[in-house]
Short mmCIF file of C-alpha atoms in Angstrom, two decimals:
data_model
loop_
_atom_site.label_atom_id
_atom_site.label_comp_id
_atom_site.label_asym_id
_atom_site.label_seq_id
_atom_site.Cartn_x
_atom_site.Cartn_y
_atom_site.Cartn_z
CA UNK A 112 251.48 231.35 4.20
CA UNK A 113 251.66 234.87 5.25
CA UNK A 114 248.56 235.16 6.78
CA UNK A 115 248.83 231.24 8.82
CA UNK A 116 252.41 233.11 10.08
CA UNK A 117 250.18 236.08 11.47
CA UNK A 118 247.62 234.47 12.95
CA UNK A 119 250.00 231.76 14.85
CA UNK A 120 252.34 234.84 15.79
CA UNK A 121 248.84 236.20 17.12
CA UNK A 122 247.62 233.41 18.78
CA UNK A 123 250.90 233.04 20.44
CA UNK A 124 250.74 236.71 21.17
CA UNK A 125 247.59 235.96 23.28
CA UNK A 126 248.54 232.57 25.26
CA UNK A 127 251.79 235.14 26.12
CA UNK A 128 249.52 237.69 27.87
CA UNK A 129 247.38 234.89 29.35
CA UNK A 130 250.66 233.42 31.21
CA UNK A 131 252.34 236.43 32.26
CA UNK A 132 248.89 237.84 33.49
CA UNK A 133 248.65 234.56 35.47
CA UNK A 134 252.28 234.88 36.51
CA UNK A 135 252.54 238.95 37.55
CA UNK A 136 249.46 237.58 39.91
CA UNK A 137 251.37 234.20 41.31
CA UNK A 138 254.33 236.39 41.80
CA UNK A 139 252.70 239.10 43.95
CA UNK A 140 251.82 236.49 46.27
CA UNK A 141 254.43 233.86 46.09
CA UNK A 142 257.28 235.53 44.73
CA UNK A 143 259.01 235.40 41.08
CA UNK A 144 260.53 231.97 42.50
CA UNK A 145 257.82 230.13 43.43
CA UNK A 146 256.86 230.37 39.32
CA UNK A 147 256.88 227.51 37.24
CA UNK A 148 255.69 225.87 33.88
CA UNK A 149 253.44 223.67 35.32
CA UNK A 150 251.44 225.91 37.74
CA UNK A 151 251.11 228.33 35.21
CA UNK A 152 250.01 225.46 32.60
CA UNK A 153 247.17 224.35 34.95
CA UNK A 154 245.82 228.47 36.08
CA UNK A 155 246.11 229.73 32.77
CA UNK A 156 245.38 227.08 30.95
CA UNK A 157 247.96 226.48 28.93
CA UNK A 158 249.88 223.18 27.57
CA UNK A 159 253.08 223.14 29.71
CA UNK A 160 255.20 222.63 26.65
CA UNK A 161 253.53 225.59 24.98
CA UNK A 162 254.27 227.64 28.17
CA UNK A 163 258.12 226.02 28.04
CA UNK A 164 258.23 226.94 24.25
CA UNK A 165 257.28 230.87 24.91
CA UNK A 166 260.15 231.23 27.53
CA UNK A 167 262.51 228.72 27.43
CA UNK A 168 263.81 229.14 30.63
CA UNK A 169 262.62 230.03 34.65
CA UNK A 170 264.82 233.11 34.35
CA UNK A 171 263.28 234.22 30.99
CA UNK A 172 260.13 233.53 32.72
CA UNK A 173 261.15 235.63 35.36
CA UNK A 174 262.13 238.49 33.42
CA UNK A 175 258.91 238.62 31.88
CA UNK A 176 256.95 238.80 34.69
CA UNK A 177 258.58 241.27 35.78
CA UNK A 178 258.20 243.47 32.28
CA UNK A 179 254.27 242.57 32.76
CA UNK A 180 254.33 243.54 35.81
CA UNK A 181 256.06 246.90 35.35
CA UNK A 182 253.62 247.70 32.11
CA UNK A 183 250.55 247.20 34.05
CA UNK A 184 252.13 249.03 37.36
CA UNK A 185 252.21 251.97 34.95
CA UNK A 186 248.74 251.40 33.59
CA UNK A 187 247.42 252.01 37.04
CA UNK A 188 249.76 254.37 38.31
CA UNK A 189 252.24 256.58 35.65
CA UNK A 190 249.03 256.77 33.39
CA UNK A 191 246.50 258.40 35.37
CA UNK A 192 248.22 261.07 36.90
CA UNK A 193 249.23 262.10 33.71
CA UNK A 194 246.07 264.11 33.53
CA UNK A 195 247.61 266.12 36.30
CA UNK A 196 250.02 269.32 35.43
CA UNK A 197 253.80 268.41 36.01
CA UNK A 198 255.02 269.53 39.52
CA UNK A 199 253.24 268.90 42.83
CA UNK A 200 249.99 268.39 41.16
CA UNK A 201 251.00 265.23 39.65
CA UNK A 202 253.23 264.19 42.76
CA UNK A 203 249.85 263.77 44.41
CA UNK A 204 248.45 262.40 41.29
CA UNK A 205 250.82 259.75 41.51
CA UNK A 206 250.79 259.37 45.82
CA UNK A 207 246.60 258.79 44.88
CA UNK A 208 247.03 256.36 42.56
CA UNK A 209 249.41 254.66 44.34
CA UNK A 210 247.51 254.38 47.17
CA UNK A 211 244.76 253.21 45.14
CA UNK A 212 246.72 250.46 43.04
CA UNK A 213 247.62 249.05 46.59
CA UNK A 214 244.52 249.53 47.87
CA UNK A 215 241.84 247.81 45.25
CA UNK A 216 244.62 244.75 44.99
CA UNK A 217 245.80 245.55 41.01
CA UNK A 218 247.84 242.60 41.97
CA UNK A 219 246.21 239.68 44.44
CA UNK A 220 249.16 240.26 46.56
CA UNK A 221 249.41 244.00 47.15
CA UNK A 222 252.27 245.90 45.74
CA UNK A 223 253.83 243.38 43.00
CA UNK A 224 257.07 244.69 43.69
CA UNK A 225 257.40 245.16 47.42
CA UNK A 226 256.72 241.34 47.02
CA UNK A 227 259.94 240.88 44.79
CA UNK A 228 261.77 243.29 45.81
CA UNK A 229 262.37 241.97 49.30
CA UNK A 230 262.76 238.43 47.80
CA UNK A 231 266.17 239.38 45.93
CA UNK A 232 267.65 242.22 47.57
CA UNK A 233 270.48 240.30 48.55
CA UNK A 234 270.88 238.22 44.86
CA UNK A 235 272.95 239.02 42.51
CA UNK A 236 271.94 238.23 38.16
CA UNK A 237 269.78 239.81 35.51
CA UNK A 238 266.00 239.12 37.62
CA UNK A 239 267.47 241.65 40.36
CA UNK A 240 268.72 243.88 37.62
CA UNK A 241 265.34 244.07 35.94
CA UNK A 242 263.28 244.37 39.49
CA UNK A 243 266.18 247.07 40.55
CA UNK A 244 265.47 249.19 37.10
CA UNK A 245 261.58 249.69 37.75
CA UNK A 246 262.00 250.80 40.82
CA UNK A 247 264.78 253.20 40.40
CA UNK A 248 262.46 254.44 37.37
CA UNK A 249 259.53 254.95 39.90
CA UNK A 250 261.68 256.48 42.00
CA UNK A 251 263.39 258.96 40.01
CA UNK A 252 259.88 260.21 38.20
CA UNK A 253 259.21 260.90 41.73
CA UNK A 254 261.88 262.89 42.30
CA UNK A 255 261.72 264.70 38.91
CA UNK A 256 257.92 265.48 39.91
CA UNK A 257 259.23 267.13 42.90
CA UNK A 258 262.16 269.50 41.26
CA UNK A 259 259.81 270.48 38.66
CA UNK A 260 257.67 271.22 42.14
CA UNK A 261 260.63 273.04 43.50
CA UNK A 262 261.83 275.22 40.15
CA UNK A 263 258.13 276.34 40.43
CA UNK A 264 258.15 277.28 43.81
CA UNK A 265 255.22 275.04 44.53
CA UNK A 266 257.48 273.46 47.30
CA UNK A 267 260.17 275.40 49.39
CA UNK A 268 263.68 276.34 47.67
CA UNK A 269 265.37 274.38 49.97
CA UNK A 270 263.85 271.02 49.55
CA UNK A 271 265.38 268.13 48.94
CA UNK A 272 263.23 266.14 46.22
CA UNK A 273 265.49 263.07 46.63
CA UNK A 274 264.00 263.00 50.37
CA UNK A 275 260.93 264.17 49.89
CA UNK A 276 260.60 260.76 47.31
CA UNK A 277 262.52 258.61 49.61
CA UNK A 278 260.18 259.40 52.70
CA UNK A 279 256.52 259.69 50.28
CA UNK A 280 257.61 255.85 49.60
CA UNK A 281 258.53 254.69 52.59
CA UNK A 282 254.79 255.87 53.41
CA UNK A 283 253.22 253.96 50.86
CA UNK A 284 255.44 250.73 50.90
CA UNK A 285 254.07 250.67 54.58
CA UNK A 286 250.59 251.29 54.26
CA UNK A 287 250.84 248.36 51.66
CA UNK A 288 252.54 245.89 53.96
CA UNK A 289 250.41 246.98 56.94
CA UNK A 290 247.45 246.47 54.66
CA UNK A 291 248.54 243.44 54.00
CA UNK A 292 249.55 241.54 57.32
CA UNK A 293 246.79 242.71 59.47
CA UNK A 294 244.27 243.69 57.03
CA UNK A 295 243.63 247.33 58.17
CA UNK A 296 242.47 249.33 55.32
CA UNK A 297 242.75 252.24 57.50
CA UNK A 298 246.91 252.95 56.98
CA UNK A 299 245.93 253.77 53.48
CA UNK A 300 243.78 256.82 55.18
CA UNK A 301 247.32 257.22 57.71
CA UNK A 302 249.87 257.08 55.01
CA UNK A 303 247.75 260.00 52.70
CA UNK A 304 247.52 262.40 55.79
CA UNK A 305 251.43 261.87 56.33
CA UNK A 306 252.21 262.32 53.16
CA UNK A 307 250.04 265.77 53.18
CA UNK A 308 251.61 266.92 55.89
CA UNK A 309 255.19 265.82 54.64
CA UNK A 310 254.71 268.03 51.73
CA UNK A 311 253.06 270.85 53.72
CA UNK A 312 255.60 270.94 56.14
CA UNK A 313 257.72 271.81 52.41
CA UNK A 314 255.75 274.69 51.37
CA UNK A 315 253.31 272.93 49.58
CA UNK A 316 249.57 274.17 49.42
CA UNK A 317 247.21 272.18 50.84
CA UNK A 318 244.19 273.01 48.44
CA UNK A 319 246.81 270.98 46.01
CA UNK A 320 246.66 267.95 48.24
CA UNK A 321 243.07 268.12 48.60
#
């Protein structure tokens, strides 16, 4: 009996990741709304009850994405600049990989969460919450890359890490929509050599930034 538990737990395991991978790309594109049982039933493919029995709910549905979404964000981005040491060296780490998660389309719609983050930035309820936590977590590694950058003296005394995040974003969140709406793979190029010269004008060395 044990072993028919694990191997439906398994399967159901599986048909999980099958949805949500289907969903995290839906979403991207369409938006955490535009997700339903059905649609994900047909592009998975998965029995709409079996994909109504692993959720329950839109919402639920929802939140997973969203968790997907965030694990395989990390996968692409938190992961490999890992390699680099803490500080300014991994700030770029992270800028390069971001640049090339957008880039290469991780998710068919660009940035996953500039896509949901615009859609409920005025809602209120547990899907905002969820979308809200990843990026204040992406955010504040950010900053925490750039104090440890500052307590090193990598970047100037006075710096502001909290700014230097906020503006190294705003730099990437636009070459992503740019990318996006008139298909210019050229801001990626733009966005790097601002972001160079952002952290340059801080102290930074260039031979860091390379």
């Amino acid at each position: 009996m044990s072993t028919r538990t694990d191997g439906r737990r398994l399967r159901g395991d599986r048909t999980r990741r099958t949805v949500l991978d289907s969903a995290v790309q839906e979403a991207s594109v369409r938006g955490l709304d535009a997700l339903s049982f059905g649609a994900l039933a047909a592009s998975a493919p998965v029995n709409k009850s079996a994909v109504a029995g692993l959720f329950g709910s839109k919402e639920n549905l929802q939140l997973a994405t969203v968790e997907r979404a965030t694990e395989i964000y990390a996968e692409h981005v938190i992961v490999p600049a890992r390699s680099a040491e803490r500080g300014l060296a991994r700030l770029w780490a992270l800028v390069l990989a971001w640049t090339e998660y957008s880039r290469s389309r991780v998710f068919r719609g660009g940035c996953f969460f500039r896509t949901v983050e615009v859609e409920f930035d005025m809602r209120e309820g547990v899907v905002r919450d969820a979308v809200v936590a990843a990026q204040q977590s992406w955010e504040s590694y950010l900053v925490h890359q750039g104090q440890l950058a500052v307590d090193a003296g990598e970047l100037a005394a006075d710096t502001d890490p909290a700014q230097v995040a906020f503006e190294i974003n705003a730099l990437l969140n636009a070459a992503n929509d740019r990318s996006l709406l008139l298909g210019d793979d050229g801001v990626y190029r733009r966005a790097l050599a601002a972001a160079r010269s952002l952290l340059a004008a801080h102290g930074a060395d260039r031979a860091v930034l390379g």
